[in-house]
Amino acid sequence: MKSKVVETDLLCVGGGIAGLMAAIRARDLGITAVIAEKGATLYSGSGRLGNDHFWCYIPEAHGGDLDAFIKECMLTQLGPMTSSLGRTVVRTWLERSYEIVKLWDVWGIEMKHDGKWECSGHSFPGRMMTHLKYKGYNQKPVLTGEAQKRGTTIMDRVMVFELLGNADGVTGALAIDTRDDTFIEFRAKSVLLGTGNLGRIYPGITPALLGNGTRPFTMTGDGRAMAYRVGAELLNMEMLSRHAGVKNFARSGQGTWAGVCRDPEGRAIGKYVSKPDIRYGDIVIEVDKQIFERYRQAGRGPVYMDCRGISADDLVYMIHGLENEGNVGLLAHLKEESIDLTKNTVEFMTYELRCQGRLQMNEKAETGLPGLYVAGDEVAASISGAAVFGWIAAESAAQYIKKASISATQQQKIEEKKEFVKELQTRTQGPDWRDANLALQQTMSDYAGLIRSEAMLTAGLNHLRRLKEKAQRTIRAKNRWELTRCLEVLNLYGLGELVFLAALERKESRGLHNRSDYPYTDPLLNDKLLSVKQVEGKPAVEWRNTPA
Amino acid sequence: MPPEIDYEECTGCGACRDVCAEDVFFGTTGDAGADKPVVTYPEACYHCYLCVQACPVRAVSVRTPLQMHVPYK
């Protein structure tokens, strides 16, 4: 195996929106930046295919009262998504969002519609519009271009799998080339984690097709897993979320659909709209993403998205939005099957379970570990959050590195990891990544799924620990692609264990965390977050207050 | 399983391989037009259609698996 050492002021792990924005800002502030991306920055991450709604506060469009704007936003899906971040983080996010919108517009991402800021979608009829409608189909190429223009080193097809450093500070990371036989040591004064969502931990809606998730296949919570191993704090690992959308073809974009959700008799299941409306869509999906699942279970489904009656112009607008949101594959399928949205209604569903656990982050994008920053879906699933906190992270890192230096390398750890990576590729017997991944999903679903109890969680944790130990000892990779997957799956096992530990500690039912032995919501835990952190090699679970 | 390549048309330029974040065409060099891509890991496909759009000779298509067909009425 070849080895290489790369030095930088800021290492961006993940070349999504967060990593690219951090690298751009870092270069503007005069510090060096390297992006290590598992795929290719032009085409990877959850924002890879584009987006059409950007959460931002534009005073001239939203009025001068930021607090009133935040209050309205908290009624939408943003409420559960951002409430645990605390008010300071949310305020900072929105206060800095307009600056980013204007920059993106200058760089060539069309943030305006016919020369004006246009807000639509993700909002209640007759009330304040919370999201800017934009044409984000080219956001990854544009941001990649801006990063390259400023001299960022972009290393595509590189997976960072381990951080260097400890509770005193992060000093770099270890990575593999996902195509060639190369091991990379990054010596970095600061590191930004922007590795995206935590997927593939629960079974998908089409379990045999591991790639059919609401987020791309390679989003496996690597940042969370690595950060935990060097002492960073993870929050609410036990909490679950589910997205909703077109049945069987898992995809984001629910807020872009303009139709009405109806039961088989044609009755609207929500009370917000009675006919297609491109300004709002049917926000009942956002109010209750479980509604499709409950209708199905109660024998009242299926529920259909009904766009019939939409005007020709509005249909063009909606399709345009879906294309910008990256639903090109879905639209191609509808066309191929002659599904005409002006005549046919398409079934909607509640998607797979997703782990809401995240890294701790403050308004400066700091994690609590010196030199380690975080942004994007590591914290809250949002393009604008990724952009704003990626930007802020670089500002924080630029300050931090004034006093940081490239530390002595952790030679022993590096050698151990190198050996381990080599060993995975030399094992001739044992499970492959797929077997290990599916076994994990099965265990998570059976023991830490929608119904939980102390007995089930304890049994599941024991089983998972046995599987984890065996996977660690025997999993094998035939090539670099499978090696990448093996490292992802081992990260997922680590995170799965934390889900069990946190779920055992949360002795109440809240959201989708249903404890049959504690079937009520404990009001004393209303403003609390459950933290898990490695202390002396062992996980320590503790309650924290939600930050101000 | 998706994607599918029409080898009669494919020139082996490697454009599909370059755009695939999941690297489903892993193992293909794509150099100098000599080596034609192979769909090595179809289960990782995200059905994003970037490979379809990237192909200069329209040799790549994506077949939606039956499991992903959208029910409608």
Coordinates of C-alpha atoms in Angstrom, one line a residue:
Chain A
M1 CA 0.0 0.0 0.0
K2 CA 1.3 3.4 -0.9
S3 CA 1.3 6.2 1.7
K4 CA 1.1 9.9 1.4
V5 CA 1.1 12.8 3.9
V6 CA -0.9 16.0 3.2
E7 CA -0.6 19.1 5.4
T8 CA -3.2 21.8 5.6
D9 CA -4.6 24.5 7.9
L10 CA -8.2 23.3 7.4
L11 CA -9.2 19.8 6.4
C12 CA -12.8 19.6 5.1
V13 CA -14.0 16.0 5.5
G14 CA -16.8 15.7 2.9
G15 CA -17.1 17.9 -0.2
G16 CA -20.8 18.7 0.1
I17 CA -22.2 22.1 0.6
A18 CA -20.7 22.5 4.1
G19 CA -17.2 21.4 3.0
L20 CA -17.1 23.5 -0.1
M21 CA -18.4 26.6 1.7
A22 CA -15.8 26.2 4.5
A23 CA -13.0 25.8 1.9
I24 CA -14.1 28.9 0.0
R25 CA -14.2 31.0 3.2
A26 CA -10.9 29.5 4.4
R27 CA -9.1 30.6 1.3
D28 CA -10.7 34.1 1.4
L29 CA -9.3 34.4 5.0
G30 CA -5.9 33.4 3.8
I31 CA -5.6 29.9 5.2
T32 CA -5.0 26.7 3.3
A33 CA -7.8 24.2 2.8
V34 CA -8.1 20.6 1.5
I35 CA -11.3 18.8 0.8
A36 CA -11.4 15.0 1.1
E37 CA -14.5 13.7 -0.6
K38 CA -15.6 10.1 -0.8
G39 CA -17.3 10.6 -4.2
A40 CA -16.6 13.7 -6.3
T41 CA -17.4 17.2 -5.1
L42 CA -19.2 18.0 -8.4
Y43 CA -21.6 15.2 -7.9
S44 CA -21.9 14.0 -4.3
G45 CA -23.6 14.8 -1.0
S46 CA -27.2 15.3 -0.3
G47 CA -27.2 18.5 -2.3
R48 CA -25.6 16.9 -5.3
L49 CA -28.6 16.9 -7.5
G50 CA -29.7 20.4 -6.6
N51 CA -32.4 21.9 -4.4
D52 CA -35.2 24.4 -4.9
H53 CA -36.0 25.7 -1.4
F54 CA -33.5 27.6 0.8
W55 CA -34.3 28.5 4.4
C56 CA -33.2 32.1 4.9
Y57 CA -34.3 35.3 6.4
I58 CA -34.5 38.2 3.9
P59 CA -35.6 41.3 5.7
E60 CA -37.1 42.9 2.6
A61 CA -39.1 39.8 1.9
H62 CA -40.0 38.6 5.4
G63 CA -40.4 41.9 7.2
G64 CA -38.1 43.3 9.8
D65 CA -39.0 41.0 12.7
L66 CA -36.7 38.0 12.9
D67 CA -38.3 36.7 16.0
A68 CA -41.7 36.6 14.3
F69 CA -40.1 34.8 11.3
I70 CA -38.5 32.2 13.6
K71 CA -41.8 31.7 15.4
E72 CA -43.6 30.9 12.1
C73 CA -40.8 28.6 10.9
M74 CA -41.0 26.6 14.1
L75 CA -44.5 25.5 13.2
T76 CA -43.2 23.7 10.1
Q77 CA -40.8 20.7 9.8
L78 CA -38.0 23.1 10.9
G79 CA -39.4 23.1 14.4
P80 CA -38.5 19.5 15.3
M81 CA -35.4 19.7 13.2
T82 CA -33.9 22.8 14.8
S83 CA -35.4 23.0 18.3
S84 CA -32.6 21.1 20.0
L85 CA -30.0 23.5 18.6
G86 CA -31.1 26.3 20.8
R87 CA -32.1 29.8 20.0
T88 CA -28.6 31.3 19.6
V89 CA -27.7 28.8 16.9
V90 CA -31.0 29.3 15.0
R91 CA -30.7 33.1 15.2
T92 CA -27.1 33.0 13.9
W93 CA -28.1 30.7 11.1
L94 CA -30.8 33.1 9.9
E95 CA -28.9 36.3 10.5
R96 CA -26.1 35.0 8.3
S97 CA -28.3 33.4 5.7
Y98 CA -29.0 36.5 3.5
E99 CA -25.3 37.1 3.1
I100 CA -24.9 33.6 1.7
V101 CA -28.0 33.9 -0.6
K102 CA -26.5 37.0 -2.1
L103 CA -23.1 35.4 -2.6
W104 CA -24.6 32.3 -4.3
D105 CA -26.6 34.6 -6.6
V106 CA -23.4 36.4 -7.6
W107 CA -21.6 33.1 -8.1
G108 CA -24.2 31.9 -10.6
I109 CA -26.7 29.9 -8.6
E110 CA -30.0 31.5 -9.6
M111 CA -31.5 32.5 -6.2
K112 CA -34.0 34.9 -7.8
H113 CA -37.0 34.2 -9.9
D114 CA -37.5 36.8 -12.7
G115 CA -35.1 39.1 -10.9
K116 CA -36.9 39.0 -7.6
W117 CA -36.7 37.0 -4.3
E118 CA -39.5 34.6 -4.5
C119 CA -40.7 32.6 -1.5
S120 CA -42.9 29.6 -1.7
G121 CA -43.4 26.1 -0.3
H122 CA -43.0 24.7 3.2
S123 CA -45.5 27.3 4.5
F124 CA -49.1 27.5 5.7
P125 CA -51.6 29.1 3.4
G126 CA -52.2 32.7 4.2
R127 CA -49.2 33.0 6.4
M128 CA -45.6 34.1 6.2
M129 CA -43.6 32.3 3.5
T130 CA -40.6 30.6 5.1
H131 CA -38.4 29.5 2.2
L132 CA -36.7 31.1 -0.8
K133 CA -37.5 29.3 -4.0
Y134 CA -34.3 29.0 -6.1
K135 CA -32.8 27.1 -9.0
G136 CA -30.2 24.9 -7.3
Y137 CA -29.5 22.4 -10.0
N138 CA -26.0 23.7 -10.5
Q139 CA -25.0 24.4 -6.9
K140 CA -22.4 21.7 -6.6
P141 CA -20.5 22.6 -9.8
V142 CA -20.7 26.3 -9.0
L143 CA -19.4 25.9 -5.4
T144 CA -16.7 23.4 -6.7
G145 CA -15.6 26.0 -9.2
E146 CA -15.5 28.8 -6.5
A147 CA -13.4 26.5 -4.3
Q148 CA -11.0 25.7 -7.2
K149 CA -10.7 29.3 -8.2
R150 CA -9.4 30.1 -4.8
G151 CA -6.8 27.4 -4.8
T152 CA -8.5 24.8 -2.6
T153 CA -7.0 21.3 -3.0
I154 CA -9.8 18.9 -3.8
M155 CA -9.1 15.3 -3.2
D156 CA -12.0 13.3 -4.7
R157 CA -12.5 9.5 -4.1
V158 CA -10.9 9.8 -0.7
M159 CA -12.6 8.5 2.5
V160 CA -11.5 9.9 5.8
F161 CA -12.2 7.1 8.4
E162 CA -10.3 8.2 11.5
L163 CA -9.5 11.4 13.2
L164 CA -6.2 12.1 14.9
G165 CA -6.0 13.9 18.2
N166 CA -7.8 13.6 21.5
A167 CA -9.8 15.7 23.9
D168 CA -7.1 18.4 23.9
G169 CA -7.5 19.0 20.2
V170 CA -7.8 17.4 16.7
T171 CA -4.6 17.3 14.7
G172 CA -5.5 15.5 11.5
A173 CA -7.1 12.5 10.0
L174 CA -6.5 9.2 8.3
A175 CA -8.0 8.2 4.9
I176 CA -8.0 5.7 2.1
D177 CA -8.2 6.4 -1.6
T178 CA -11.4 4.6 -2.6
R179 CA -10.0 3.5 -5.9
D180 CA -6.2 3.2 -5.6
D181 CA -4.1 1.4 -3.0
T182 CA -3.1 4.5 -1.1
F183 CA -3.3 5.4 2.5
I184 CA -3.4 9.1 3.4
E185 CA -2.3 10.9 6.6
F186 CA -3.7 14.4 6.9
R187 CA -1.8 16.7 9.2
A188 CA -4.3 19.5 9.8
K189 CA -4.4 22.4 12.3
S190 CA -8.2 22.2 12.1
V191 CA -10.9 19.8 10.8
L192 CA -14.4 20.5 9.6
L193 CA -16.8 17.5 9.5
G194 CA -19.4 17.7 6.8
T195 CA -20.0 14.1 6.1
G196 CA -23.8 14.4 5.9
N197 CA -26.7 12.4 7.1
L198 CA -26.7 9.1 9.0
G199 CA -28.3 6.6 6.7
R200 CA -28.2 2.8 6.1
I201 CA -28.5 2.1 9.8
Y202 CA -32.2 1.1 9.6
P203 CA -33.7 -0.9 6.7
G204 CA -34.7 1.1 3.7
I205 CA -38.2 0.9 2.0
T206 CA -36.8 -1.6 -0.6
P207 CA -34.4 -3.5 1.6
A208 CA -32.6 -5.3 -1.2
L209 CA -31.8 -2.0 -2.9
L210 CA -29.5 -0.4 -0.3
G211 CA -29.1 2.6 -2.5
N212 CA -32.8 3.5 -2.4
G213 CA -32.8 5.9 0.5
T214 CA -34.0 9.4 1.0
R215 CA -30.4 10.4 1.1
P216 CA -27.6 9.0 -1.1
F217 CA -26.0 5.6 -0.3
T218 CA -22.7 6.9 0.9
M219 CA -24.1 9.1 3.8
T220 CA -23.3 6.8 6.7
G221 CA -22.6 9.1 9.6
D222 CA -18.8 8.8 9.3
G223 CA -18.3 12.2 10.9
R224 CA -20.3 11.3 14.0
A225 CA -18.6 7.9 14.4
M226 CA -15.1 9.4 14.0
A227 CA -15.8 12.4 16.2
Y228 CA -17.1 10.2 19.0
R229 CA -14.0 8.0 18.9
V230 CA -11.8 11.1 19.6
G231 CA -14.0 12.4 22.4
A232 CA -16.7 14.6 20.8
E233 CA -20.2 14.7 22.1
L234 CA -23.1 13.2 20.3
L235 CA -26.7 14.2 21.1
N236 CA -30.1 12.5 21.0
M237 CA -28.8 9.4 19.2
E238 CA -31.9 7.5 20.2
M239 CA -34.3 9.8 18.5
L240 CA -35.8 8.9 15.2
S241 CA -37.3 10.7 12.2
R242 CA -39.0 9.7 9.0
H243 CA -39.4 11.6 5.8
A244 CA -42.3 11.2 3.4
G245 CA -42.8 11.2 -0.3
V246 CA -43.6 9.2 -3.4
K247 CA -44.1 5.5 -2.6
N248 CA -41.2 3.1 -3.3
F249 CA -38.9 5.7 -5.0
A250 CA -37.3 7.3 -1.9
R251 CA -36.6 10.9 -2.6
S252 CA -36.7 14.3 -1.0
G253 CA -38.9 17.0 -2.5
Q254 CA -42.2 16.6 -0.6
G255 CA -42.4 20.4 -0.3
T256 CA -42.2 20.9 -4.0
W257 CA -45.3 18.8 -4.8
A258 CA -48.2 21.2 -5.5
G259 CA -51.1 18.7 -5.2
V260 CA -53.5 17.7 -2.4
C261 CA -53.0 14.5 -0.3
R262 CA -56.3 12.5 -0.7
D263 CA -57.6 9.2 0.7
P264 CA -59.0 6.5 -1.8
E265 CA -62.4 8.2 -1.7
G266 CA -60.9 11.5 -2.8
R267 CA -61.2 13.3 0.6
A268 CA -58.3 15.6 1.5
I269 CA -56.5 14.1 4.5
G270 CA -55.4 17.6 5.7
K271 CA -57.3 20.8 6.0
Y272 CA -54.9 23.2 4.6
V273 CA -55.5 23.0 0.8
S274 CA -58.4 21.7 -1.3
K275 CA -56.8 22.2 -4.8
P276 CA -53.3 22.2 -6.2
D277 CA -51.4 25.3 -5.1
I278 CA -47.8 25.9 -6.1
R279 CA -47.3 28.5 -3.4
Y280 CA -47.9 26.2 -0.5
G281 CA -48.2 22.5 -1.6
D282 CA -50.0 20.4 1.0
I283 CA -48.3 21.1 4.3
V284 CA -50.1 18.3 6.0
I285 CA -47.1 16.2 5.0
E286 CA -44.9 18.4 7.0
V287 CA -47.2 18.7 10.0
D288 CA -47.3 14.9 10.3
K289 CA -45.0 12.8 8.1
Q290 CA -46.4 9.6 9.8
I291 CA -49.8 10.2 8.4
F292 CA -49.4 8.0 5.4
E293 CA -48.2 5.1 7.6
R294 CA -51.1 5.5 10.0
Y295 CA -53.7 5.6 7.1
R296 CA -52.2 2.4 5.8
Q297 CA -52.2 0.7 9.2
A298 CA -55.7 1.7 9.9
G299 CA -56.9 0.4 6.6
R300 CA -57.8 3.9 5.4
G301 CA -55.1 4.1 2.8
P302 CA -53.5 4.4 0.4
V303 CA -53.0 8.1 0.3
Y304 CA -52.4 9.7 -3.1
M305 CA -50.8 13.0 -4.2
D306 CA -53.4 14.6 -6.4
C307 CA -52.2 17.2 -8.8
R308 CA -55.2 17.0 -11.1
G309 CA -56.6 20.4 -11.9
I310 CA -53.2 22.1 -11.8
S311 CA -52.8 24.8 -14.5
A312 CA -50.3 24.2 -17.3
D313 CA -48.0 27.0 -16.0
D314 CA -48.1 25.7 -12.5
L315 CA -47.3 22.2 -13.7
V316 CA -44.2 23.5 -15.4
Y317 CA -43.3 25.4 -12.2
M318 CA -43.7 22.2 -10.1
I319 CA -41.8 20.0 -12.5
H320 CA -39.1 22.6 -12.8
G321 CA -38.8 22.6 -9.0
L322 CA -38.7 18.8 -8.8
E323 CA -35.9 18.8 -11.4
N324 CA -33.9 21.4 -9.4
E325 CA -34.4 19.3 -6.3
G326 CA -32.9 16.4 -8.1
N327 CA -35.9 14.3 -8.9
V328 CA -34.8 13.7 -12.5
G329 CA -34.8 9.9 -12.0
L330 CA -38.3 9.9 -10.6
L331 CA -39.6 12.1 -13.3
A332 CA -38.0 9.9 -15.9
H333 CA -39.7 6.9 -14.3
L334 CA -43.2 8.6 -14.3
K335 CA -42.7 9.4 -18.0
E336 CA -41.6 5.9 -18.9
E337 CA -44.7 4.4 -17.2
S338 CA -46.9 7.1 -18.8
I339 CA -48.0 8.4 -15.4
D340 CA -49.5 11.8 -16.2
L341 CA -49.8 14.0 -13.2
T342 CA -52.7 15.9 -14.7
K343 CA -54.7 12.7 -14.9
N344 CA -53.2 10.2 -12.5
T345 CA -52.6 10.4 -8.8
V346 CA -49.4 8.9 -7.3
E347 CA -49.2 7.1 -4.0
F348 CA -47.3 8.6 -1.1
M349 CA -45.8 6.9 1.9
T350 CA -43.9 7.5 5.1
Y351 CA -40.2 6.5 4.5
E352 CA -37.7 4.5 6.5
L353 CA -36.6 5.2 10.0
R354 CA -33.7 7.5 10.3
C355 CA -31.5 8.2 13.3
Q356 CA -31.7 11.9 14.3
G357 CA -28.5 11.7 16.4
R358 CA -26.1 14.5 15.7
L359 CA -22.9 16.1 16.8
Q360 CA -23.0 18.9 19.3
M361 CA -22.5 22.3 17.7
N362 CA -22.6 25.9 18.9
E363 CA -23.2 29.1 16.9
K364 CA -19.5 29.2 15.9
A365 CA -19.8 25.7 14.4
E366 CA -17.5 24.4 17.2
T367 CA -18.0 20.9 18.5
G368 CA -16.4 21.3 22.0
L369 CA -13.2 19.6 20.8
P370 CA -10.6 22.2 20.0
G371 CA -9.9 22.4 16.3
L372 CA -13.0 20.3 15.3
Y373 CA -15.9 22.0 13.6
V374 CA -19.1 20.7 12.2
A375 CA -21.7 21.8 9.7
G376 CA -24.5 20.6 7.4
D377 CA -26.5 17.4 7.9
E378 CA -24.2 16.3 10.6
V379 CA -26.3 18.7 12.7
A380 CA -29.6 19.4 10.9
A381 CA -30.6 18.4 7.4
S382 CA -30.6 21.6 5.5
I383 CA -28.8 23.1 2.5
S384 CA -28.8 26.5 4.0
G385 CA -27.6 25.2 7.4
A386 CA -24.7 23.5 5.6
A387 CA -23.9 26.7 3.7
V388 CA -24.1 29.1 6.7
F389 CA -22.3 26.9 9.2
G390 CA -19.7 25.7 6.7
W391 CA -18.9 29.4 6.2
I392 CA -18.8 30.2 9.9
A393 CA -16.7 27.1 10.6
A394 CA -13.9 28.4 8.4
E395 CA -14.1 31.8 10.2
S396 CA -13.8 30.0 13.6
A397 CA -11.0 27.8 12.3
A398 CA -9.0 30.7 10.9
Q399 CA -9.0 32.2 14.4
Y400 CA -8.2 28.9 16.1
I401 CA -5.2 28.1 13.9
K402 CA -3.4 31.3 14.9
K403 CA -2.4 29.5 18.0
A404 CA -2.5 25.9 16.8
S405 CA 0.5 24.1 15.2
I406 CA 0.9 20.9 13.3
S407 CA 1.3 18.5 16.3
A408 CA 3.5 15.5 16.6
T409 CA 1.9 12.6 14.7
Q410 CA 0.3 9.7 16.5
Q411 CA 2.6 7.2 14.9
Q412 CA 1.4 4.1 16.7
K413 CA -2.3 4.8 15.9
I414 CA -1.4 5.5 12.3
E415 CA 0.4 2.2 12.0
E416 CA -2.4 0.2 13.7
K417 CA -5.0 1.7 11.4
K418 CA -2.9 1.1 8.3
E419 CA -2.4 -2.5 9.3
F420 CA -6.2 -2.9 9.9
V421 CA -7.0 -1.5 6.5
K422 CA -4.5 -3.9 4.9
E423 CA -5.9 -6.8 6.9
L424 CA -9.5 -6.2 5.7
Q425 CA -8.3 -6.7 2.1
T426 CA -6.2 -9.8 2.9
R427 CA -8.8 -11.8 4.7
T428 CA -10.0 -14.7 2.5
Q429 CA -13.0 -15.7 4.5
G430 CA -15.7 -13.9 6.4
P431 CA -18.8 -11.7 5.8
D432 CA -18.8 -8.9 3.2
W433 CA -19.9 -5.4 3.9
R434 CA -23.4 -6.2 2.6
D435 CA -24.0 -9.1 5.0
A436 CA -22.7 -7.0 7.9
N437 CA -24.8 -3.9 6.9
L438 CA -28.0 -5.9 6.5
A439 CA -27.4 -7.7 9.8
L440 CA -27.1 -4.4 11.5
Q441 CA -30.2 -3.0 9.9
Q442 CA -32.2 -6.1 11.0
T443 CA -31.0 -5.8 14.6
M444 CA -31.7 -2.0 14.7
S445 CA -35.2 -2.6 13.3
D446 CA -36.1 -5.6 15.5
Y447 CA -34.8 -4.2 18.8
A448 CA -34.5 -0.5 18.5
G449 CA -37.3 0.2 16.0
L450 CA -40.6 1.9 16.6
I451 CA -41.5 -0.1 19.7
R452 CA -38.8 -0.3 22.4
S453 CA -38.5 -1.6 25.9
E454 CA -35.7 -2.3 28.4
A455 CA -35.8 -6.0 27.8
M456 CA -35.8 -5.6 24.0
L457 CA -33.1 -3.0 24.0
T458 CA -30.9 -5.0 26.3
A459 CA -31.3 -8.1 24.2
G460 CA -30.6 -6.1 21.0
L461 CA -27.6 -4.4 22.5
N462 CA -26.1 -7.7 23.4
H463 CA -26.7 -9.1 20.0
L464 CA -25.4 -6.0 18.3
R465 CA -22.2 -6.1 20.3
R466 CA -21.6 -9.7 19.3
L467 CA -22.1 -8.9 15.7
K468 CA -20.0 -5.8 15.9
E469 CA -17.1 -7.7 17.5
K470 CA -17.4 -10.4 14.8
A471 CA -17.6 -7.9 12.0
Q472 CA -14.6 -6.1 13.2
R473 CA -12.7 -9.3 13.4
T474 CA -13.8 -11.0 10.2
I475 CA -15.3 -8.6 7.7
R476 CA -13.4 -8.7 4.4
A477 CA -13.1 -6.5 1.3
K478 CA -12.3 -7.8 -2.2
N479 CA -11.2 -4.4 -3.4
R480 CA -11.1 -0.7 -2.5
W481 CA -14.8 -0.2 -3.2
E482 CA -15.7 -2.9 -0.7
L483 CA -13.0 -1.6 1.7
T484 CA -14.8 1.8 1.7
R485 CA -18.1 0.1 2.4
C486 CA -16.5 -2.0 5.2
L487 CA -15.2 1.1 6.9
E488 CA -18.6 2.7 6.6
V489 CA -20.3 -0.3 8.1
L490 CA -17.9 -0.5 11.0
N491 CA -18.8 3.2 11.7
L492 CA -22.5 2.3 11.5
Y493 CA -22.0 -0.5 14.1
G494 CA -20.4 2.0 16.5
L495 CA -23.2 4.4 16.1
G496 CA -25.8 1.6 16.4
E497 CA -24.5 0.7 19.8
L498 CA -24.8 4.3 20.9
V499 CA -28.5 4.3 19.7
F500 CA -29.2 1.4 22.0
L501 CA -27.4 2.9 25.0
A502 CA -29.2 6.2 24.6
A503 CA -32.6 4.5 24.0
L504 CA -32.1 2.6 27.2
E505 CA -31.4 5.9 29.1
R506 CA -34.4 7.7 27.7
K507 CA -37.1 6.3 30.0
E508 CA -40.1 8.0 28.4
S509 CA -41.9 8.1 25.1
R510 CA -41.3 11.1 22.9
G511 CA -41.7 11.6 19.1
L512 CA -40.9 8.2 17.5
H513 CA -39.1 6.9 20.5
N514 CA -41.8 4.7 22.0
R515 CA -41.0 2.8 25.2
S516 CA -43.7 0.3 26.0
D517 CA -42.4 0.3 29.6
Y518 CA -42.5 4.1 29.8
P519 CA -45.5 5.0 27.6
Y520 CA -45.7 8.7 28.6
T521 CA -43.7 11.8 27.8
D522 CA -41.8 13.0 30.8
P523 CA -42.3 16.8 31.0
L524 CA -39.1 17.0 33.1
L525 CA -37.2 16.0 30.0
N526 CA -38.8 18.7 27.8
D527 CA -35.7 20.9 27.6
K528 CA -33.1 18.2 27.9
L529 CA -30.8 16.6 25.4
L530 CA -29.3 13.1 25.8
S531 CA -25.5 13.2 25.4
V532 CA -23.2 10.3 24.7
K533 CA -19.4 10.7 24.8
Q534 CA -16.5 8.4 25.2
V535 CA -14.8 8.7 28.6
E536 CA -11.8 6.5 29.3
G537 CA -12.7 4.3 26.4
K538 CA -16.3 3.7 27.4
P539 CA -19.5 5.4 26.4
A540 CA -20.9 7.8 29.1
V541 CA -24.5 8.8 28.7
E542 CA -25.7 12.0 30.4
W543 CA -28.5 14.5 30.3
R544 CA -27.8 18.1 29.2
N545 CA -29.9 21.2 29.1
T546 CA -30.9 22.4 25.6
P547 CA -28.6 25.4 24.9
A548 CA -30.1 28.9 25.1
Chain B
M1 CA -30.4 -3.7 -12.4
P2 CA -29.6 0.0 -13.1
P3 CA -27.8 1.5 -14.9
E4 CA -27.5 -0.4 -18.2
I5 CA -25.0 0.2 -20.9
D6 CA -25.4 -0.4 -24.6
Y7 CA -22.0 -1.7 -25.5
E8 CA -22.7 -1.3 -29.2
E9 CA -22.8 2.5 -28.7
C10 CA -20.3 2.9 -25.7
T11 CA -17.0 4.3 -26.6
G12 CA -15.4 3.7 -23.2
C13 CA -14.8 7.4 -22.5
G14 CA -15.4 6.9 -18.8
A15 CA -17.8 9.9 -18.4
C16 CA -20.4 7.8 -16.6
R17 CA -17.8 6.5 -14.2
D18 CA -16.5 10.0 -13.4
V19 CA -19.9 11.4 -12.4
C20 CA -21.0 8.5 -10.2
A21 CA -20.6 9.4 -6.6
E22 CA -21.4 5.8 -5.5
D23 CA -18.8 4.4 -8.0
V24 CA -21.2 1.7 -9.2
F25 CA -18.9 1.4 -12.3
F26 CA -15.9 0.5 -10.0
G27 CA -13.0 -1.3 -11.6
T28 CA -13.3 0.4 -15.0
T29 CA -10.3 2.5 -15.8
G30 CA -12.1 4.6 -18.4
D31 CA -8.7 5.7 -19.8
A32 CA -8.1 6.4 -23.4
G33 CA -11.4 5.0 -24.5
A34 CA -10.0 1.5 -24.3
D35 CA -11.9 0.1 -21.4
K36 CA -15.7 0.0 -21.3
P37 CA -17.4 0.6 -18.0
V38 CA -19.0 -2.3 -16.1
V39 CA -21.9 -1.9 -13.6
T40 CA -20.1 -3.6 -10.8
Y41 CA -22.2 -2.5 -7.8
P42 CA -25.8 -1.8 -9.0
E43 CA -27.4 -2.0 -5.6
A44 CA -25.6 1.3 -4.6
C45 CA -27.3 3.2 -7.5
Y46 CA -29.2 6.3 -6.4
H47 CA -31.1 6.6 -9.7
C48 CA -29.8 10.2 -10.1
Y49 CA -29.4 9.9 -13.9
L50 CA -26.1 11.8 -13.9
C51 CA -24.5 8.9 -15.8
V52 CA -27.3 9.0 -18.4
Q53 CA -26.8 12.8 -18.8
A54 CA -23.0 12.5 -18.9
C55 CA -22.9 9.9 -21.7
P56 CA -21.9 11.7 -24.9
V57 CA -23.3 8.9 -27.1
R58 CA -26.5 8.1 -25.1
A59 CA -25.3 4.6 -24.4
V60 CA -26.3 4.6 -20.7
S61 CA -29.8 4.1 -19.5
V62 CA -31.2 3.6 -16.0
R63 CA -33.9 1.0 -15.5
T64 CA -36.1 1.6 -12.6
P65 CA -36.2 -1.7 -10.6
L66 CA -39.7 -3.2 -10.2
Q67 CA -39.3 -2.7 -6.5
M68 CA -39.2 1.0 -7.0
H69 CA -42.1 1.4 -9.4
V70 CA -44.5 4.0 -8.2
P71 CA -48.1 2.9 -7.6
Y72 CA -50.7 5.2 -9.1
K73 CA -54.3 5.4 -10.1

